[in-house]
């Protein structure tokens, strides 16, 4: 077997992300669970995914849907039991699918034993966190803002001190500078490795090393803890003492507001940190700076610039990216950058084409492969996410009307990604069985009414569906080495509506061209495709690419040519 073709070659792999709470509820309590994931393994296998990234199912009060972990060694009863996890790992393994678990190590829940002991005054555990004196009566140690709104410090009257929480007040930041914290973290990683886990996703891992507790007069404080002074040291240590001892394990770090230079190290082939990184700059093209709570149209020129910049520079530094549009924190891409109305199918396929042929490991977020759209929620009471609910209030505090605040939340809310997976056209979309729910159990969050049209069953029956297109794209990556290993060359860089690039590897070439908009366009200086064959596309082949006339691209058309 060619060494590059081994099953753990993450460059040829595709990861499917599951948010279990919203995936499949096997016992009818309205809350998705691990047995529900196991039920759907054949579906994921048929899609062609090699790994499943499972978001946290550990014991948690669920203030941030499991990203507030109270016990890393046990399963939250709402998700199932340890036996269910073991069964899931074994069943996935039998299908050649590896499980990647989501390790939330920047913070723990205030319900975690370590924090409870700290709050009881135990100095050993107080040092697991950042307790600091305020700057004066009612003035926190620094002016940093929490990522979910409000101050990043919570006052504790018993100690007359504050503790740091970069996220919700129930998510307390861990002090990684304390060797005992790092030891505990290593134990947790090894525990799950011993259970047969094949990979890890590390939540907001680049904010673990805090530089200095100083007021930020330029921003919200992030420059004092993002890519902090010891982050690389801590990651190398974690690598050497845990997952780095097993070459089969793949890792991905979620990098919040990071820089490319730092990512050369986080995800360098030889730097001894992680296999790859998630960066988010390409998803801030519809923000105002770092502020996502505004309505601005996506900046296409910026999107291309950011993606190409990362593609070429990460390659030049022998570092690896995860490539993706969607996850549980992002609105649905077909609603965001495509057209979830008239050109729903074409635009979903076009967006998929762009990502899946790039250099990097593609991640598919549950429901993306069937073109799930943003929610149809009409009132704030339908939203569940702590961040959305906070900002709905904050926006009104800033003077916006309730209606305008709601509009912004509808567009940017993380709940857009969290509505139940749409398996079929029944009442609860097959997320929950209608018959099995008895009592008055209902999905924990509303099902999108479009599930009668947008669902797995319907797409399995339609050979031209988005789902079948995703299967084809994933199969293409397996078949053509140029996609996994090739170099990238940006094309049509200045074109106002075309997204195009070339990949090259050992004498083979792949050209990808996509019309990002719903108006027909011409790509005048497209490359000569004589001798190429079109290996995939979202429209019937038109043959319309004469080098002299340029390439005509229909609304949201995308095509892949290979030689
Ligand atoms: C990451 C997770 C997000 C969570 C946050 C805090 O960004 O993806 O869902 O809220 O970290 O843990």
Coordinates of C-alpha atoms and ligand atoms in Angstrom, one line a residue:
X1 CA 0.0 0.0 0.0
X2 CA 1.2 3.5 -0.9
X3 CA 2.0 5.3 2.3
X4 CA 0.0 8.3 1.2
X5 CA -3.0 6.1 0.8
X6 CA -3.2 4.8 4.3
X7 CA -6.6 5.2 5.9
X8 CA -5.3 7.9 8.3
X9 CA -4.0 10.1 5.6
X10 CA -6.0 13.2 6.6
X11 CA -5.2 14.9 3.3
X12 CA -7.4 12.4 1.4
X13 CA -10.0 12.3 4.1
X14 CA -13.3 14.1 4.6
X15 CA -14.8 14.8 8.0
X16 CA -18.5 14.8 8.8
X17 CA -19.4 17.0 11.8
X18 CA -22.3 15.9 14.1
X19 CA -24.0 18.1 16.6
X20 CA -25.6 15.2 18.4
X21 CA -28.2 17.3 20.2
X22 CA -29.8 18.1 16.8
X23 CA -28.9 15.0 14.8
X24 CA -31.2 12.1 15.7
X25 CA -33.2 11.5 18.9
X26 CA -33.5 7.7 19.3
X27 CA -35.6 7.8 22.5
X28 CA -38.2 10.5 21.9
X29 CA -37.3 13.0 24.6
X30 CA -36.7 15.8 22.1
X31 CA -32.9 15.7 22.5
X32 CA -30.6 14.0 20.0
X33 CA -28.4 11.3 21.4
X34 CA -25.5 8.9 20.8
X35 CA -27.7 6.0 19.8
X36 CA -29.2 8.3 17.2
X37 CA -25.7 8.8 15.8
X38 CA -25.0 5.0 15.7
X39 CA -28.3 4.5 13.8
X40 CA -27.1 6.8 11.1
X41 CA -23.6 5.4 10.5
X42 CA -24.5 3.8 7.3
X43 CA -25.7 7.1 5.9
X44 CA -22.4 8.7 6.8
X45 CA -20.5 5.8 5.3
X46 CA -22.5 6.1 2.1
X47 CA -21.6 9.8 1.9
X48 CA -17.9 8.8 2.0
X49 CA -16.7 10.4 5.2
X50 CA -13.7 9.0 6.9
X51 CA -14.1 10.7 10.3
X52 CA -16.9 12.0 12.4
X53 CA -16.3 15.0 14.5
X54 CA -18.7 14.7 17.4
X55 CA -19.3 17.9 19.3
X56 CA -19.3 17.5 23.2
X57 CA -21.6 15.0 24.8
X58 CA -19.9 15.0 28.2
X59 CA -21.7 15.8 31.4
X60 CA -22.7 19.5 31.2
X61 CA -25.4 21.8 32.4
X62 CA -25.8 22.8 28.7
X63 CA -25.6 26.5 29.0
X64 CA -23.5 26.4 25.8
X65 CA -24.8 23.1 24.6
X66 CA -22.0 21.0 26.0
X67 CA -19.1 23.4 25.5
X68 CA -19.5 23.9 29.2
X69 CA -18.1 20.6 30.5
X70 CA -18.7 19.5 34.0
X71 CA -17.1 16.1 33.8
X72 CA -14.8 15.0 30.9
X73 CA -14.9 11.4 31.8
X74 CA -18.6 10.8 31.7
X75 CA -21.5 11.0 29.2
X76 CA -24.3 13.4 29.9
X77 CA -27.3 11.2 30.6
X78 CA -29.3 13.2 28.0
X79 CA -26.9 11.8 25.3
X80 CA -26.7 8.3 26.7
X81 CA -24.2 6.2 28.5
X82 CA -20.6 5.2 28.4
X83 CA -21.7 1.9 26.8
X84 CA -23.4 3.9 24.0
X85 CA -20.1 5.8 23.3
X86 CA -18.1 2.5 23.2
X87 CA -20.7 1.0 21.0
X88 CA -20.6 4.0 18.7
X89 CA -16.8 3.9 18.4
X90 CA -16.9 0.2 17.7
X91 CA -19.6 0.4 15.1
X92 CA -17.9 3.3 13.4
X93 CA -14.6 1.5 13.4
X94 CA -16.3 -1.5 11.8
X95 CA -17.2 0.8 8.9
X96 CA -13.8 2.3 8.7
X97 CA -14.9 5.6 10.2
X98 CA -12.9 7.2 13.0
X99 CA -14.4 9.2 15.8
X100 CA -12.9 12.7 16.6
X101 CA -13.9 14.0 19.9
X102 CA -14.3 17.6 20.8
X103 CA -12.0 18.7 23.7
X104 CA -13.0 21.9 25.4
X105 CA -9.9 22.8 27.4
X106 CA -9.9 26.6 27.5
X107 CA -12.6 26.5 30.1
X108 CA -14.8 24.3 32.3
X109 CA -18.3 24.6 33.5
X110 CA -18.8 26.3 36.8
X111 CA -20.4 22.9 37.8
X112 CA -17.0 21.1 37.3
X113 CA -15.6 19.7 40.5
X114 CA -12.4 21.7 40.1
X115 CA -14.4 24.9 40.1
X116 CA -16.6 23.9 43.0
X117 CA -13.5 23.1 45.1
X118 CA -12.0 26.5 44.1
X119 CA -15.2 28.2 45.2
X120 CA -15.0 26.4 48.5
X121 CA -11.7 28.2 48.9
X122 CA -9.3 25.3 48.2
X123 CA -6.1 27.1 47.1
X124 CA -4.9 24.2 45.0
X125 CA -8.0 24.5 42.8
X126 CA -8.2 28.2 42.9
X127 CA -5.0 28.2 41.0
X128 CA -6.7 26.2 38.3
X129 CA -8.4 29.4 37.3
X130 CA -7.8 33.1 37.0
X131 CA -9.0 34.8 40.2
X132 CA -8.0 38.4 40.3
X133 CA -8.7 41.5 42.4
X134 CA -10.8 44.2 40.8
X135 CA -9.3 47.6 40.0
X136 CA -11.6 49.3 42.5
X137 CA -15.2 49.0 43.7
X138 CA -17.2 47.4 41.0
X139 CA -14.4 47.6 38.5
X140 CA -13.2 44.3 37.0
X141 CA -9.4 43.6 36.7
X142 CA -9.5 44.5 33.0
X143 CA -12.0 45.9 30.5
X144 CA -12.0 42.7 28.4
X145 CA -15.3 41.7 26.8
X146 CA -16.7 38.2 26.8
X147 CA -17.2 36.7 23.3
X148 CA -20.8 36.3 24.2
X149 CA -21.3 39.9 25.3
X150 CA -20.6 41.8 28.6
X151 CA -17.6 41.8 30.8
X152 CA -15.2 38.8 30.7
X153 CA -14.9 38.9 34.5
X154 CA -17.4 37.6 37.0
X155 CA -17.4 39.0 40.6
X156 CA -17.3 36.5 43.5
X157 CA -18.4 38.4 46.7
X158 CA -17.0 35.6 49.0
X159 CA -13.5 36.3 47.8
X160 CA -14.0 39.9 46.7
X161 CA -12.3 38.7 43.5
X162 CA -13.3 38.2 39.9
X163 CA -12.8 35.1 37.8
X164 CA -12.0 35.2 34.0
X165 CA -14.5 33.8 31.5
X166 CA -13.9 34.6 27.9
X167 CA -17.2 33.0 27.1
X168 CA -20.4 32.6 29.2
X169 CA -20.0 33.3 33.0
X170 CA -20.7 29.6 33.5
X171 CA -17.6 28.8 31.4
X172 CA -14.5 29.5 33.6
X173 CA -11.1 29.9 31.9
X174 CA -8.5 27.4 32.9
X175 CA -5.1 28.5 34.0
X176 CA -2.8 26.5 31.6
X177 CA 0.3 28.1 33.2
X178 CA -0.4 25.8 36.1
X179 CA 1.4 22.5 35.5
X180 CA -1.3 20.6 37.4
X181 CA -4.0 21.8 35.0
X182 CA -2.0 20.5 32.0
X183 CA -1.5 17.2 33.8
X184 CA -5.2 16.8 34.2
X185 CA -5.8 17.6 30.5
X186 CA -3.3 15.0 29.4
X187 CA -5.1 12.4 31.5
X188 CA -8.4 13.2 29.8
X189 CA -6.9 13.0 26.3
X190 CA -5.3 9.6 27.1
X191 CA -8.5 8.3 28.6
X192 CA -10.3 8.9 25.3
X193 CA -7.4 7.6 23.3
X194 CA -7.7 4.4 25.2
X195 CA -11.3 4.1 24.2
X196 CA -10.3 4.0 20.6
X197 CA -10.9 7.5 19.5
X198 CA -9.1 8.4 16.2
X199 CA -8.9 12.1 16.5
X200 CA -9.5 15.2 18.4
X201 CA -10.8 18.7 17.8
X202 CA -9.5 21.2 20.2
X203 CA -12.0 24.0 21.0
X204 CA -10.7 27.6 20.8
X205 CA -7.2 26.2 21.6
X206 CA -5.3 29.3 20.6
X207 CA -6.7 31.4 23.5
X208 CA -5.3 29.1 26.3
X209 CA -2.2 31.2 27.0
X210 CA -2.9 34.6 28.5
X211 CA -0.2 37.2 28.0
X212 CA -1.0 40.0 30.5
X213 CA -4.0 41.2 32.3
X214 CA -4.1 44.7 31.0
X215 CA -6.9 47.0 29.8
X216 CA -7.3 47.0 26.0
X217 CA -7.7 50.5 24.7
X218 CA -7.8 49.3 21.1
X219 CA -10.2 46.3 21.1
X220 CA -12.1 43.9 23.3
X221 CA -9.0 42.3 24.9
X222 CA -8.4 39.5 22.4
X223 CA -4.9 40.7 21.6
X224 CA -3.9 39.8 25.2
X225 CA -4.8 36.2 24.9
X226 CA -5.1 35.2 21.2
X227 CA -2.1 33.1 20.1
X228 CA -0.6 33.9 23.5
X229 CA 3.1 33.6 24.5
X230 CA 3.1 29.9 25.6
X231 CA 0.5 28.4 23.3
X232 CA 3.0 26.6 21.0
X233 CA 4.9 25.3 24.0
X234 CA 1.7 23.9 25.5
X235 CA 0.5 22.3 22.3
X236 CA 3.8 20.6 21.7
X237 CA 3.8 19.3 25.2
X238 CA 0.3 18.0 24.8
X239 CA 1.3 16.4 21.5
X240 CA 4.3 14.7 22.9
X241 CA 2.6 13.4 25.9
X242 CA -0.7 12.3 24.4
X243 CA -1.9 12.0 20.7
X244 CA 1.6 12.4 19.2
X245 CA 2.5 9.0 20.5
X246 CA 0.0 7.4 18.1
X247 CA 0.6 8.4 14.4
X248 CA -3.0 7.3 13.5
X249 CA -4.5 10.2 15.4
X250 CA -5.6 13.3 13.5
X251 CA -6.1 16.6 15.3
X252 CA -7.6 19.9 14.4
X253 CA -7.4 23.1 16.4
X254 CA -10.1 25.7 16.4
X255 CA -8.2 29.0 16.1
X256 CA -10.1 32.1 17.1
X257 CA -9.0 35.4 15.4
X258 CA -5.6 33.8 14.7
X259 CA -2.9 34.9 12.2
X260 CA -1.6 32.8 9.3
X261 CA 2.0 33.0 10.6
X262 CA 0.9 31.3 13.8
X263 CA -1.0 28.6 11.9
X264 CA 2.2 27.7 10.0
X265 CA 3.3 26.5 13.4
X266 CA 0.1 25.1 14.8
X267 CA -0.4 23.0 11.7
X268 CA 3.0 22.6 10.2
X269 CA 3.9 19.2 9.0
X270 CA 7.1 19.1 11.1
X271 CA 6.3 21.5 14.0
X272 CA 4.9 18.8 16.3
X273 CA 1.7 20.5 17.2
X274 CA -1.6 19.7 15.3
X275 CA -2.6 18.1 12.0
X276 CA -4.6 21.1 10.9
X277 CA -6.4 24.2 11.8
X278 CA -9.8 25.9 11.5
X279 CA -9.4 29.6 10.8
X280 CA -12.4 31.9 10.3
X281 CA -11.2 34.9 8.4
X282 CA -13.1 33.8 5.2
X283 CA -16.3 33.7 7.2
X284 CA -16.0 37.3 8.4
X285 CA -16.6 38.7 5.0
X286 CA -20.2 39.6 6.0
X287 CA -19.1 41.3 9.3
X288 CA -18.0 44.9 10.0
X289 CA -14.5 44.1 11.2
X290 CA -14.9 41.6 14.0
X291 CA -18.5 42.7 14.7
X292 CA -20.9 40.1 13.3
X293 CA -24.0 41.7 14.7
X294 CA -24.6 43.9 11.6
X295 CA -26.1 43.3 8.2
X296 CA -23.6 43.7 5.4
X297 CA -23.6 41.9 2.1
X298 CA -20.7 39.3 1.7
X299 CA -17.6 40.9 0.2
X300 CA -16.8 38.5 -2.6
X301 CA -13.4 40.1 -3.5
X302 CA -12.4 39.8 0.1
X303 CA -13.6 36.2 0.4
X304 CA -11.5 35.2 -2.6
X305 CA -8.5 37.1 -1.3
X306 CA -8.6 35.5 2.1
X307 CA -9.1 32.0 0.8
X308 CA -6.3 32.2 -1.8
X309 CA -4.0 33.9 0.7
X310 CA -4.4 31.0 3.1
X311 CA -4.3 28.4 0.4
X312 CA -1.0 29.5 -1.1
X313 CA 0.8 30.6 2.1
X314 CA -0.1 27.5 4.1
X315 CA 1.1 25.4 1.2
X316 CA 4.3 27.4 1.0
X317 CA 4.9 26.8 4.7
X318 CA 4.1 23.1 4.5
X319 CA 1.1 23.6 6.8
X320 CA -2.4 22.2 6.5
X321 CA -5.9 23.7 6.7
X322 CA -9.3 22.4 7.4
X323 CA -11.5 23.7 4.6
X324 CA -15.2 24.4 5.3
X325 CA -18.1 26.8 5.1
X326 CA -20.3 25.4 7.9
X327 CA -20.2 24.3 11.4
X328 CA -22.5 24.5 14.5
X329 CA -21.5 28.2 15.0
X330 CA -22.1 29.4 11.5
X331 CA -25.3 30.2 9.6
X332 CA -26.1 27.8 6.7
X333 CA -24.0 28.6 3.7
X334 CA -26.6 28.2 1.1
X335 CA -28.6 31.0 2.8
X336 CA -25.5 33.0 3.5
X337 CA -23.5 33.0 0.2
X338 CA -25.9 31.2 -2.1
X339 CA -29.6 31.4 -2.9
X340 CA -31.9 29.3 -0.8
X341 CA -34.8 30.2 -3.1
X342 CA -34.8 29.9 -6.9
X343 CA -31.2 28.6 -7.2
X344 CA -31.1 26.5 -4.0
X345 CA -29.8 23.4 -5.6
X346 CA -27.3 25.0 -8.0
X347 CA -25.9 27.4 -5.4
X348 CA -25.5 24.7 -2.7
X349 CA -23.6 22.5 -5.2
X350 CA -21.5 25.4 -6.4
X351 CA -20.4 26.3 -2.9
X352 CA -19.6 22.6 -2.2
X353 CA -17.5 22.4 -5.3
X354 CA -15.3 25.4 -4.3
X355 CA -14.5 23.9 -0.9
X356 CA -14.1 20.3 -1.8
X357 CA -11.5 20.8 -4.5
X358 CA -9.3 23.1 -2.4
X359 CA -6.0 22.1 -0.7
X360 CA -7.1 21.0 2.8
X361 CA -9.3 18.5 4.6
X362 CA -13.0 19.3 3.9
X363 CA -15.5 19.3 6.7
X364 CA -19.2 18.7 6.0
X365 CA -21.5 19.9 8.8
X366 CA -24.7 17.8 9.3
X367 CA -27.4 18.9 6.9
X368 CA -25.1 20.9 4.6
X369 CA -25.0 17.9 2.3
X370 CA -28.7 18.2 1.7
X371 CA -28.7 22.0 1.4
X372 CA -30.3 22.8 4.7
X373 CA -31.1 26.5 5.0
X374 CA -31.2 29.1 7.8
X375 CA -34.1 28.8 10.3
X376 CA -37.5 30.2 9.6
X377 CA -37.9 31.5 13.2
X378 CA -40.1 34.6 13.5
X379 CA -39.8 35.4 17.2
X380 CA -36.9 35.6 19.7
X381 CA -38.7 33.0 21.9
X382 CA -37.8 30.4 19.3
X383 CA -34.1 30.9 19.6
X384 CA -32.1 28.9 22.2
X385 CA -28.5 30.0 21.8
X386 CA -27.0 31.9 24.7
X387 CA -25.0 34.2 22.3
X388 CA -28.1 35.0 20.2
X389 CA -30.2 35.8 23.2
X390 CA -27.5 38.0 24.8
X391 CA -27.0 40.0 21.6
X392 CA -30.7 40.4 21.0
X393 CA -30.7 42.3 24.3
X394 CA -27.3 44.1 23.7
X395 CA -28.4 45.4 20.3
X396 CA -31.6 46.8 21.8
X397 CA -29.5 48.4 24.6
X398 CA -27.5 50.1 21.9
X399 CA -30.7 51.6 20.6
X400 CA -31.9 49.2 17.9
X401 CA -35.6 48.4 17.7
X402 CA -36.7 44.9 18.7
X403 CA -37.5 44.2 15.1
X404 CA -34.1 45.3 13.8
X405 CA -32.4 43.3 16.5
X406 CA -34.4 40.2 15.6
X407 CA -33.5 40.6 11.9
X408 CA -29.8 40.6 12.8
X409 CA -30.2 37.6 15.0
X410 CA -32.1 35.7 12.3
X411 CA -29.3 36.2 9.9
X412 CA -26.3 35.5 12.2
X413 CA -27.6 33.3 14.9
X414 CA -25.7 30.0 15.6
X415 CA -29.2 28.4 15.9
X416 CA -29.4 28.6 12.1
X417 CA -27.1 25.5 12.2
X418 CA -28.7 23.9 15.1
X419 CA -32.3 23.1 14.0
X420 CA -33.0 19.4 13.8
X421 CA -31.4 17.4 11.0
X422 CA -34.0 16.8 8.3
X423 CA -34.2 13.1 7.5
X424 CA -37.7 13.0 6.1
X425 CA -41.0 14.9 5.6
X426 CA -42.7 13.8 8.7
X427 CA -43.7 16.2 11.5
X428 CA -40.4 16.3 13.3
X429 CA -38.4 15.6 10.1
X430 CA -37.4 12.1 11.3
X431 CA -35.2 13.8 14.0
X432 CA -37.8 12.3 16.4
X433 CA -40.3 9.7 15.6
X434 CA -43.8 11.0 15.6
X435 CA -45.2 7.9 17.1
X436 CA -42.5 7.3 19.6
X437 CA -42.6 10.6 21.3
X438 CA -45.8 10.0 23.3
X439 CA -46.4 12.6 26.0
X440 CA -45.7 16.1 25.0
X441 CA -42.0 15.8 24.1
X442 CA -41.0 18.0 21.3
X443 CA -37.6 18.8 19.6
X444 CA -35.6 21.0 21.9
X445 CA -35.4 23.5 19.0
X446 CA -37.9 24.1 16.2
X447 CA -37.8 22.1 13.0
X448 CA -37.6 24.1 9.8
X449 CA -40.9 24.0 7.9
X450 CA -39.0 23.4 4.7
X451 CA -38.2 19.8 5.8
X452 CA -41.0 18.6 3.6
X453 CA -38.9 19.5 0.7
X454 CA -35.3 19.6 2.0
X455 CA -34.7 16.1 3.5
X456 CA -32.5 13.1 3.2
X457 CA -35.3 10.7 1.9
X458 CA -36.2 13.1 -0.9
X459 CA -32.6 13.6 -1.9
X460 CA -31.8 9.9 -1.9
X461 CA -34.6 9.5 -4.4
X462 CA -33.4 12.2 -6.7
X463 CA -30.2 11.4 -8.6
X464 CA -29.6 15.1 -9.3
X465 CA -29.8 16.0 -5.6
X466 CA -27.3 18.0 -3.5
X467 CA -26.7 14.9 -1.5
X468 CA -25.7 12.9 -4.5
X469 CA -23.4 15.8 -5.6
X470 CA -21.7 15.7 -2.2
X471 CA -21.1 12.0 -2.6
X472 CA -19.6 12.6 -6.0
X473 CA -17.3 15.3 -4.7
X474 CA -16.1 13.2 -1.9
X475 CA -15.5 10.3 -4.2
X476 CA -13.5 12.6 -6.5
X477 CA -11.1 13.5 -3.7
X478 CA -10.5 9.8 -3.2
X479 CA -10.0 9.1 -6.9
X480 CA -7.8 12.1 -7.9
X481 CA -4.5 12.6 -6.1
X482 CA -4.3 16.1 -7.4
X483 CA -7.1 17.2 -5.1
X484 CA -5.4 15.8 -2.0
X485 CA -1.8 16.5 -2.8
X486 CA -1.7 19.2 -5.6
X487 CA -0.4 22.7 -5.5
X488 CA -2.9 25.6 -5.8
X489 CA -2.9 28.4 -8.2
X490 CA -5.6 31.1 -7.9
X491 CA -7.3 32.1 -11.2
X492 CA -9.7 34.8 -12.2
X493 CA -8.5 36.8 -9.2
X494 CA -10.0 40.1 -10.3
X495 CA -13.2 38.7 -11.8
X496 CA -16.3 40.2 -10.0
X497 CA -18.2 36.9 -10.0
X498 CA -16.0 34.0 -10.8
X499 CA -14.2 31.8 -8.2
X500 CA -11.6 29.7 -10.0
X501 CA -8.4 27.9 -9.3
X502 CA -6.0 25.4 -10.7
X503 CA -4.5 22.4 -8.9
X504 CA -1.4 20.5 -10.2
X505 CA 0.3 17.3 -9.2
X506 CA 2.7 15.0 -10.9
X507 CA 1.7 16.1 -14.4
X508 CA -2.0 16.2 -13.7
X509 CA -4.1 19.3 -13.6
X510 CA -7.5 20.2 -12.3
X511 CA -9.3 23.4 -13.0
X512 CA -12.3 24.5 -10.9
X513 CA -14.5 27.3 -12.1
X514 CA -17.6 28.7 -10.3
X515 CA -20.0 31.5 -10.9
X516 CA -20.7 32.9 -7.4
X517 CA -23.8 34.7 -8.4
X518 CA -27.3 34.2 -9.9
X519 CA -26.5 36.0 -13.1
X520 CA -24.9 34.4 -16.1
X521 CA -21.4 35.6 -16.6
X522 CA -18.4 35.2 -18.9
X523 CA -14.9 34.4 -17.8
X524 CA -12.9 36.0 -20.6
X525 CA -9.4 34.7 -19.9
X526 CA -10.2 31.2 -18.8
X527 CA -7.5 28.7 -19.4
X528 CA -7.5 26.5 -22.5
X529 CA -9.2 23.3 -21.5
X530 CA -8.4 21.4 -24.6
X531 CA -7.6 17.8 -23.6
X532 CA -9.4 18.2 -20.3
X533 CA -12.5 16.3 -19.4
X534 CA -15.2 17.7 -17.2
X535 CA -15.4 15.3 -14.2
X536 CA -18.1 17.1 -12.3
X537 CA -20.5 20.0 -12.6
X538 CA -23.9 21.2 -11.4
X539 CA -25.4 21.8 -14.8
X540 CA -25.6 19.6 -17.9
X541 CA -22.4 20.1 -19.9
X542 CA -22.7 23.0 -22.3
X543 CA -19.4 22.7 -24.2
X544 CA -19.3 26.5 -24.0
X545 CA -15.6 27.1 -23.5
X546 CA -13.9 28.3 -26.4
X547 CA -10.6 30.0 -25.4
X548 CA -11.3 32.9 -27.8
X549 CA -14.8 33.6 -26.5
X550 CA -14.1 32.7 -22.8
X551 CA -16.2 30.5 -20.6
X552 CA -19.9 31.1 -20.2
X553 CA -21.1 30.3 -16.7
X554 CA -24.8 30.0 -16.0
X555 CA -26.3 31.2 -12.6
X556 CA -24.3 29.6 -9.8
X557 CA -22.7 27.2 -12.3
X558 CA -19.6 25.2 -11.2
X559 CA -17.5 22.8 -13.0
X560 CA -14.4 20.7 -12.5
X561 CA -12.1 19.8 -15.4
X562 CA -9.3 17.3 -15.2
X563 CA -6.4 16.3 -17.4
Ligands
LIG1 C1 -16.1 27.2 20.2 C2 -17.3 26.4 19.9 C3 -18.5 27.1 20.3 C4 -18.4 27.5 21.7 C5 -17.1 28.2 22.1 C6 -16.9 28.2 23.6 O1 -16.1 28.4 19.4 O2 -17.3 26.0 18.6 O3 -19.7 26.5 20.0 O4 -19.5 28.2 22.1 O5 -16.0 27.5 21.5 O6 -16.6 26.9 24.0

